[in-house]
């Protein structure tokens, strides 16, 4: 990746986090886009129970696979993206599949700052309820597009909320 592309890419991530308006999902009608509704419908079909990570099979969601991501909390303040569709990479401006992000001390000098995202994911897992974000993102620094994302907690094998199943789509 060229230096100019890397700078656009980092600005994309900063703009993405800065522009998010976050809400708790109370009903399917809170969401407006087909892929976010689809993921929420699947999640809420468990009727008050949080699904386990192994309940989610990407093959059952192929229509929206390019918009889907799955993040695993592997330690406090550390998440690994174990699934990441192509549209997710395009929207966020980065290759995220198998990428690990961690909370950084703001006094450290790091290019990547995922602290807002990590705090948000921690909130989703703590509340054990779906949340959604709407906002605008600057696509490669050239034009602004709206987006909607949904983030749903999933349980690990021990019954702890340690996964985030999400979908993001441009409006």
JSON list of C-alpha atoms in Angstrom, two decimals:
[
{"chain": "A", "resi": 1, "resn": "UNK", "atom": "CA", "xyz": [0.00, 0.00, 0.00]},
{"chain": "A", "resi": 2, "resn": "UNK", "atom": "CA", "xyz": [1.40, 3.42, -0.92]},
{"chain": "A", "resi": 3, "resn": "UNK", "atom": "CA", "xyz": [1.96, 6.09, 1.72]},
{"chain": "A", "resi": 4, "resn": "UNK", "atom": "CA", "xyz": [-0.91, 8.19, 0.28]},
{"chain": "A", "resi": 5, "resn": "UNK", "atom": "CA", "xyz": [-3.25, 5.19, 0.35]},
{"chain": "A", "resi": 6, "resn": "UNK", "atom": "CA", "xyz": [-2.16, 4.39, 3.92]},
{"chain": "A", "resi": 7, "resn": "UNK", "atom": "CA", "xyz": [-2.88, 7.98, 5.00]},
{"chain": "A", "resi": 8, "resn": "UNK", "atom": "CA", "xyz": [-6.35, 7.83, 3.38]},
{"chain": "A", "resi": 9, "resn": "UNK", "atom": "CA", "xyz": [-6.89, 4.48, 5.01]},
{"chain": "A", "resi": 10, "resn": "UNK", "atom": "CA", "xyz": [-6.01, 5.77, 8.50]},
{"chain": "A", "resi": 11, "resn": "UNK", "atom": "CA", "xyz": [-8.18, 8.86, 7.99]},
{"chain": "A", "resi": 12, "resn": "UNK", "atom": "CA", "xyz": [-11.01, 6.56, 6.91]},
{"chain": "A", "resi": 13, "resn": "UNK", "atom": "CA", "xyz": [-10.78, 4.65, 10.19]},
{"chain": "A", "resi": 14, "resn": "UNK", "atom": "CA", "xyz": [-10.66, 7.85, 12.28]},
{"chain": "A", "resi": 15, "resn": "UNK", "atom": "CA", "xyz": [-13.62, 9.36, 10.40]},
{"chain": "A", "resi": 16, "resn": "UNK", "atom": "CA", "xyz": [-15.57, 6.11, 10.71]},
{"chain": "A", "resi": 17, "resn": "UNK", "atom": "CA", "xyz": [-15.27, 6.03, 14.49]},
{"chain": "A", "resi": 18, "resn": "UNK", "atom": "CA", "xyz": [-15.78, 9.76, 14.95]},
{"chain": "A", "resi": 19, "resn": "UNK", "atom": "CA", "xyz": [-19.02, 9.87, 12.97]},
{"chain": "A", "resi": 20, "resn": "UNK", "atom": "CA", "xyz": [-20.87, 6.96, 14.62]},
{"chain": "A", "resi": 21, "resn": "UNK", "atom": "CA", "xyz": [-24.17, 7.43, 16.39]},
{"chain": "A", "resi": 22, "resn": "UNK", "atom": "CA", "xyz": [-24.76, 4.36, 18.56]},
{"chain": "A", "resi": 23, "resn": "UNK", "atom": "CA", "xyz": [-28.12, 2.98, 19.69]},
{"chain": "A", "resi": 24, "resn": "UNK", "atom": "CA", "xyz": [-29.42, -0.17, 21.33]},
{"chain": "A", "resi": 25, "resn": "UNK", "atom": "CA", "xyz": [-31.66, -2.23, 19.04]},
{"chain": "A", "resi": 26, "resn": "UNK", "atom": "CA", "xyz": [-35.15, -2.59, 20.50]},
{"chain": "A", "resi": 27, "resn": "UNK", "atom": "CA", "xyz": [-36.95, -3.89, 17.41]},
{"chain": "A", "resi": 28, "resn": "UNK", "atom": "CA", "xyz": [-36.27, -4.86, 13.81]},
{"chain": "A", "resi": 29, "resn": "UNK", "atom": "CA", "xyz": [-37.87, -1.57, 12.76]},
{"chain": "A", "resi": 30, "resn": "UNK", "atom": "CA", "xyz": [-34.89, 0.28, 14.32]},
{"chain": "A", "resi": 31, "resn": "UNK", "atom": "CA", "xyz": [-32.82, -0.94, 11.37]},
{"chain": "A", "resi": 32, "resn": "UNK", "atom": "CA", "xyz": [-33.31, 0.21, 7.79]},
{"chain": "A", "resi": 33, "resn": "UNK", "atom": "CA", "xyz": [-31.02, -1.92, 5.62]},
{"chain": "A", "resi": 34, "resn": "UNK", "atom": "CA", "xyz": [-31.56, -5.46, 4.39]},
{"chain": "A", "resi": 35, "resn": "UNK", "atom": "CA", "xyz": [-28.28, -6.97, 5.61]},
{"chain": "A", "resi": 36, "resn": "UNK", "atom": "CA", "xyz": [-28.41, -5.44, 9.11]},
{"chain": "A", "resi": 37, "resn": "UNK", "atom": "CA", "xyz": [-32.05, -6.52, 9.48]},
{"chain": "A", "resi": 38, "resn": "UNK", "atom": "CA", "xyz": [-31.13, -10.02, 8.33]},
{"chain": "A", "resi": 39, "resn": "UNK", "atom": "CA", "xyz": [-28.43, -10.45, 10.97]},
{"chain": "A", "resi": 40, "resn": "UNK", "atom": "CA", "xyz": [-30.66, -8.98, 13.68]},
{"chain": "A", "resi": 41, "resn": "UNK", "atom": "CA", "xyz": [-33.57, -11.23, 12.64]},
{"chain": "A", "resi": 42, "resn": "UNK", "atom": "CA", "xyz": [-31.32, -14.28, 12.91]},
{"chain": "A", "resi": 43, "resn": "UNK", "atom": "CA", "xyz": [-30.00, -13.16, 16.31]},
{"chain": "A", "resi": 44, "resn": "UNK", "atom": "CA", "xyz": [-33.44, -12.29, 17.71]},
{"chain": "A", "resi": 45, "resn": "UNK", "atom": "CA", "xyz": [-34.92, -15.59, 16.49]},
{"chain": "A", "resi": 46, "resn": "UNK", "atom": "CA", "xyz": [-33.36, -17.15, 19.60]},
{"chain": "A", "resi": 47, "resn": "UNK", "atom": "CA", "xyz": [-36.24, -15.56, 21.57]},
{"chain": "A", "resi": 48, "resn": "UNK", "atom": "CA", "xyz": [-34.47, -13.88, 24.46]},
{"chain": "A", "resi": 49, "resn": "UNK", "atom": "CA", "xyz": [-31.53, -16.26, 24.46]},
{"chain": "A", "resi": 50, "resn": "UNK", "atom": "CA", "xyz": [-28.17, -15.20, 23.12]},
{"chain": "A", "resi": 51, "resn": "UNK", "atom": "CA", "xyz": [-26.99, -17.56, 20.40]},
{"chain": "A", "resi": 52, "resn": "UNK", "atom": "CA", "xyz": [-23.68, -19.34, 20.69]},
{"chain": "A", "resi": 53, "resn": "UNK", "atom": "CA", "xyz": [-20.93, -18.59, 18.21]},
{"chain": "A", "resi": 54, "resn": "UNK", "atom": "CA", "xyz": [-21.24, -22.13, 16.85]},
{"chain": "A", "resi": 55, "resn": "UNK", "atom": "CA", "xyz": [-24.92, -21.44, 16.08]},
{"chain": "A", "resi": 56, "resn": "UNK", "atom": "CA", "xyz": [-23.83, -18.97, 13.41]},
{"chain": "A", "resi": 57, "resn": "UNK", "atom": "CA", "xyz": [-23.02, -20.55, 10.06]},
{"chain": "A", "resi": 58, "resn": "UNK", "atom": "CA", "xyz": [-21.96, -18.15, 7.31]},
{"chain": "A", "resi": 59, "resn": "UNK", "atom": "CA", "xyz": [-23.33, -20.54, 4.70]},
{"chain": "A", "resi": 60, "resn": "UNK", "atom": "CA", "xyz": [-26.83, -19.64, 5.94]},
{"chain": "A", "resi": 61, "resn": "UNK", "atom": "CA", "xyz": [-26.12, -15.94, 5.28]},
{"chain": "A", "resi": 62, "resn": "UNK", "atom": "CA", "xyz": [-24.37, -16.06, 1.90]},
{"chain": "A", "resi": 63, "resn": "UNK", "atom": "CA", "xyz": [-26.55, -13.29, 0.48]},
{"chain": "A", "resi": 64, "resn": "UNK", "atom": "CA", "xyz": [-24.94, -10.86, 2.94]},
{"chain": "A", "resi": 65, "resn": "UNK", "atom": "CA", "xyz": [-21.56, -12.55, 3.49]},
{"chain": "A", "resi": 66, "resn": "UNK", "atom": "CA", "xyz": [-19.58, -9.64, 2.05]},
{"chain": "A", "resi": 67, "resn": "UNK", "atom": "CA", "xyz": [-21.10, -7.33, 4.71]},
{"chain": "A", "resi": 68, "resn": "UNK", "atom": "CA", "xyz": [-20.58, -9.64, 7.70]},
{"chain": "A", "resi": 69, "resn": "UNK", "atom": "CA", "xyz": [-17.83, -9.65, 10.31]},
{"chain": "A", "resi": 70, "resn": "UNK", "atom": "CA", "xyz": [-17.18, -11.70, 13.42]},
{"chain": "A", "resi": 71, "resn": "UNK", "atom": "CA", "xyz": [-14.91, -10.40, 16.18]},
{"chain": "A", "resi": 72, "resn": "UNK", "atom": "CA", "xyz": [-13.67, -12.51, 19.09]},
{"chain": "A", "resi": 73, "resn": "UNK", "atom": "CA", "xyz": [-12.68, -10.93, 22.40]},
{"chain": "A", "resi": 74, "resn": "UNK", "atom": "CA", "xyz": [-9.54, -12.88, 23.18]},
{"chain": "A", "resi": 75, "resn": "UNK", "atom": "CA", "xyz": [-8.57, -10.82, 26.26]},
{"chain": "A", "resi": 76, "resn": "UNK", "atom": "CA", "xyz": [-9.64, -7.60, 27.94]},
{"chain": "A", "resi": 77, "resn": "UNK", "atom": "CA", "xyz": [-9.21, -4.85, 25.39]},
{"chain": "A", "resi": 78, "resn": "UNK", "atom": "CA", "xyz": [-8.15, -7.26, 22.62]},
{"chain": "A", "resi": 79, "resn": "UNK", "atom": "CA", "xyz": [-10.32, -8.39, 19.70]},
{"chain": "A", "resi": 80, "resn": "UNK", "atom": "CA", "xyz": [-9.53, -10.55, 16.70]},
{"chain": "A", "resi": 81, "resn": "UNK", "atom": "CA", "xyz": [-11.61, -10.38, 13.53]},
{"chain": "A", "resi": 82, "resn": "UNK", "atom": "CA", "xyz": [-12.09, -14.02, 12.57]},
{"chain": "A", "resi": 83, "resn": "UNK", "atom": "CA", "xyz": [-14.49, -13.33, 9.69]},
{"chain": "A", "resi": 84, "resn": "UNK", "atom": "CA", "xyz": [-14.55, -10.23, 7.57]},
{"chain": "A", "resi": 85, "resn": "UNK", "atom": "CA", "xyz": [-16.38, -9.83, 4.27]},
{"chain": "A", "resi": 86, "resn": "UNK", "atom": "CA", "xyz": [-15.06, -7.87, 1.30]},
{"chain": "A", "resi": 87, "resn": "UNK", "atom": "CA", "xyz": [-17.54, -5.01, 1.66]},
{"chain": "A", "resi": 88, "resn": "UNK", "atom": "CA", "xyz": [-16.48, -4.62, 5.30]},
{"chain": "A", "resi": 89, "resn": "UNK", "atom": "CA", "xyz": [-12.90, -4.13, 4.12]},
{"chain": "A", "resi": 90, "resn": "UNK", "atom": "CA", "xyz": [-14.00, -1.62, 1.49]},
{"chain": "A", "resi": 91, "resn": "UNK", "atom": "CA", "xyz": [-16.16, 0.39, 3.89]},
{"chain": "A", "resi": 92, "resn": "UNK", "atom": "CA", "xyz": [-13.60, 0.51, 6.70]},
{"chain": "A", "resi": 93, "resn": "UNK", "atom": "CA", "xyz": [-10.69, 0.95, 4.33]},
{"chain": "A", "resi": 94, "resn": "UNK", "atom": "CA", "xyz": [-8.64, -1.97, 5.60]},
{"chain": "A", "resi": 95, "resn": "UNK", "atom": "CA", "xyz": [-8.10, -5.71, 5.33]},
{"chain": "A", "resi": 96, "resn": "UNK", "atom": "CA", "xyz": [-9.53, -6.85, 8.64]},
{"chain": "A", "resi": 97, "resn": "UNK", "atom": "CA", "xyz": [-9.73, -10.65, 8.36]},
{"chain": "A", "resi": 98, "resn": "UNK", "atom": "CA", "xyz": [-7.50, -12.21, 11.06]},
{"chain": "A", "resi": 99, "resn": "UNK", "atom": "CA", "xyz": [-6.50, -8.74, 12.27]},
{"chain": "A", "resi": 100, "resn": "UNK", "atom": "CA", "xyz": [-6.10, -8.27, 16.02]},
{"chain": "A", "resi": 101, "resn": "UNK", "atom": "CA", "xyz": [-6.88, -4.87, 17.52]},
{"chain": "A", "resi": 102, "resn": "UNK", "atom": "CA", "xyz": [-6.14, -3.85, 21.07]},
{"chain": "A", "resi": 103, "resn": "UNK", "atom": "CA", "xyz": [-6.72, -0.99, 23.41]},
{"chain": "A", "resi": 104, "resn": "UNK", "atom": "CA", "xyz": [-3.84, 1.48, 23.40]},
{"chain": "A", "resi": 105, "resn": "UNK", "atom": "CA", "xyz": [-2.74, 3.95, 26.02]},
{"chain": "A", "resi": 106, "resn": "UNK", "atom": "CA", "xyz": [-3.47, 7.36, 24.50]},
{"chain": "A", "resi": 107, "resn": "UNK", "atom": "CA", "xyz": [0.01, 8.51, 25.48]},
{"chain": "A", "resi": 108, "resn": "UNK", "atom": "CA", "xyz": [1.62, 5.84, 23.31]},
{"chain": "A", "resi": 109, "resn": "UNK", "atom": "CA", "xyz": [2.49, 6.80, 19.76]},
{"chain": "A", "resi": 110, "resn": "UNK", "atom": "CA", "xyz": [0.51, 4.44, 17.54]},
{"chain": "A", "resi": 111, "resn": "UNK", "atom": "CA", "xyz": [-1.00, 4.99, 14.13]},
{"chain": "A", "resi": 112, "resn": "UNK", "atom": "CA", "xyz": [-3.95, 2.71, 14.80]},
{"chain": "A", "resi": 113, "resn": "UNK", "atom": "CA", "xyz": [-6.32, 3.75, 17.54]},
{"chain": "A", "resi": 114, "resn": "UNK", "atom": "CA", "xyz": [-9.21, 1.35, 17.99]},
{"chain": "A", "resi": 115, "resn": "UNK", "atom": "CA", "xyz": [-10.05, 2.47, 21.54]},
{"chain": "A", "resi": 116, "resn": "UNK", "atom": "CA", "xyz": [-13.52, 3.77, 20.63]},
{"chain": "A", "resi": 117, "resn": "UNK", "atom": "CA", "xyz": [-14.36, 0.58, 18.77]},
{"chain": "A", "resi": 118, "resn": "UNK", "atom": "CA", "xyz": [-13.10, -1.59, 21.63]},
{"chain": "A", "resi": 119, "resn": "UNK", "atom": "CA", "xyz": [-15.10, 0.38, 24.21]},
{"chain": "A", "resi": 120, "resn": "UNK", "atom": "CA", "xyz": [-18.18, 0.02, 22.01]},
{"chain": "A", "resi": 121, "resn": "UNK", "atom": "CA", "xyz": [-17.65, -3.75, 21.59]},
{"chain": "A", "resi": 122, "resn": "UNK", "atom": "CA", "xyz": [-17.13, -4.10, 25.35]},
{"chain": "A", "resi": 123, "resn": "UNK", "atom": "CA", "xyz": [-20.47, -2.33, 25.87]},
{"chain": "A", "resi": 124, "resn": "UNK", "atom": "CA", "xyz": [-22.28, -4.66, 23.45]},
{"chain": "A", "resi": 125, "resn": "UNK", "atom": "CA", "xyz": [-20.87, -7.71, 25.25]},
{"chain": "A", "resi": 126, "resn": "UNK", "atom": "CA", "xyz": [-21.51, -6.31, 28.72]},
{"chain": "A", "resi": 127, "resn": "UNK", "atom": "CA", "xyz": [-25.14, -5.44, 27.98]},
{"chain": "A", "resi": 128, "resn": "UNK", "atom": "CA", "xyz": [-25.62, -8.67, 26.02]},
{"chain": "A", "resi": 129, "resn": "UNK", "atom": "CA", "xyz": [-27.88, -6.90, 23.55]},
{"chain": "A", "resi": 130, "resn": "UNK", "atom": "CA", "xyz": [-27.60, -5.82, 19.92]},
{"chain": "A", "resi": 131, "resn": "UNK", "atom": "CA", "xyz": [-26.55, -2.28, 19.12]},
{"chain": "A", "resi": 132, "resn": "UNK", "atom": "CA", "xyz": [-26.45, -0.41, 15.86]},
{"chain": "A", "resi": 133, "resn": "UNK", "atom": "CA", "xyz": [-24.49, 2.50, 14.46]},
{"chain": "A", "resi": 134, "resn": "UNK", "atom": "CA", "xyz": [-25.40, 5.00, 11.80]},
{"chain": "A", "resi": 135, "resn": "UNK", "atom": "CA", "xyz": [-23.24, 7.74, 10.45]},
{"chain": "A", "resi": 136, "resn": "UNK", "atom": "CA", "xyz": [-21.07, 8.86, 7.60]},
{"chain": "A", "resi": 137, "resn": "UNK", "atom": "CA", "xyz": [-17.72, 7.69, 6.38]},
{"chain": "A", "resi": 138, "resn": "UNK", "atom": "CA", "xyz": [-15.31, 9.36, 3.98]},
{"chain": "A", "resi": 139, "resn": "UNK", "atom": "CA", "xyz": [-14.51, 6.78, 1.33]},
{"chain": "A", "resi": 140, "resn": "UNK", "atom": "CA", "xyz": [-10.77, 7.03, 0.64]},
{"chain": "A", "resi": 141, "resn": "UNK", "atom": "CA", "xyz": [-10.96, 10.73, 1.43]},
{"chain": "A", "resi": 142, "resn": "UNK", "atom": "CA", "xyz": [-12.91, 11.43, -1.76]},
{"chain": "A", "resi": 143, "resn": "UNK", "atom": "CA", "xyz": [-16.63, 11.34, -0.96]},
{"chain": "A", "resi": 144, "resn": "UNK", "atom": "CA", "xyz": [-18.92, 10.79, 2.00]},
{"chain": "A", "resi": 145, "resn": "UNK", "atom": "CA", "xyz": [-21.35, 7.89, 2.27]},
{"chain": "A", "resi": 146, "resn": "UNK", "atom": "CA", "xyz": [-23.80, 6.95, 4.96]},
{"chain": "A", "resi": 147, "resn": "UNK", "atom": "CA", "xyz": [-23.64, 3.57, 6.66]},
{"chain": "A", "resi": 148, "resn": "UNK", "atom": "CA", "xyz": [-25.58, 1.40, 9.08]},
{"chain": "A", "resi": 149, "resn": "UNK", "atom": "CA", "xyz": [-24.08, -1.42, 11.10]},
{"chain": "A", "resi": 150, "resn": "UNK", "atom": "CA", "xyz": [-25.45, -3.84, 13.64]},
{"chain": "A", "resi": 151, "resn": "UNK", "atom": "CA", "xyz": [-23.45, -5.66, 16.34]},
{"chain": "A", "resi": 152, "resn": "UNK", "atom": "CA", "xyz": [-24.84, -8.68, 18.14]},
{"chain": "A", "resi": 153, "resn": "UNK", "atom": "CA", "xyz": [-23.23, -10.57, 21.04]},
{"chain": "A", "resi": 154, "resn": "UNK", "atom": "CA", "xyz": [-22.61, -14.29, 20.75]},
{"chain": "A", "resi": 155, "resn": "UNK", "atom": "CA", "xyz": [-21.65, -16.74, 23.50]},
{"chain": "A", "resi": 156, "resn": "UNK", "atom": "CA", "xyz": [-18.49, -18.82, 23.56]},
{"chain": "A", "resi": 157, "resn": "UNK", "atom": "CA", "xyz": [-18.49, -22.52, 24.46]},
{"chain": "A", "resi": 158, "resn": "UNK", "atom": "CA", "xyz": [-18.45, -21.64, 28.17]},
{"chain": "A", "resi": 159, "resn": "UNK", "atom": "CA", "xyz": [-21.56, -19.46, 27.85]},
{"chain": "A", "resi": 160, "resn": "UNK", "atom": "CA", "xyz": [-19.77, -16.08, 28.10]},
{"chain": "A", "resi": 161, "resn": "UNK", "atom": "CA", "xyz": [-20.49, -13.24, 25.67]},
{"chain": "A", "resi": 162, "resn": "UNK", "atom": "CA", "xyz": [-17.12, -13.03, 23.92]},
{"chain": "A", "resi": 163, "resn": "UNK", "atom": "CA", "xyz": [-18.03, -12.70, 20.22]},
{"chain": "A", "resi": 164, "resn": "UNK", "atom": "CA", "xyz": [-19.55, -9.89, 18.19]},
{"chain": "A", "resi": 165, "resn": "UNK", "atom": "CA", "xyz": [-21.43, -10.82, 15.02]},
{"chain": "A", "resi": 166, "resn": "UNK", "atom": "CA", "xyz": [-21.97, -7.78, 12.88]},
{"chain": "A", "resi": 167, "resn": "UNK", "atom": "CA", "xyz": [-22.92, -6.47, 9.49]},
{"chain": "A", "resi": 168, "resn": "UNK", "atom": "CA", "xyz": [-22.26, -3.12, 7.87]},
{"chain": "A", "resi": 169, "resn": "UNK", "atom": "CA", "xyz": [-23.73, -1.65, 4.72]},
{"chain": "A", "resi": 170, "resn": "UNK", "atom": "CA", "xyz": [-23.59, 1.67, 2.94]},
{"chain": "A", "resi": 171, "resn": "UNK", "atom": "CA", "xyz": [-26.86, 3.57, 2.68]}
]
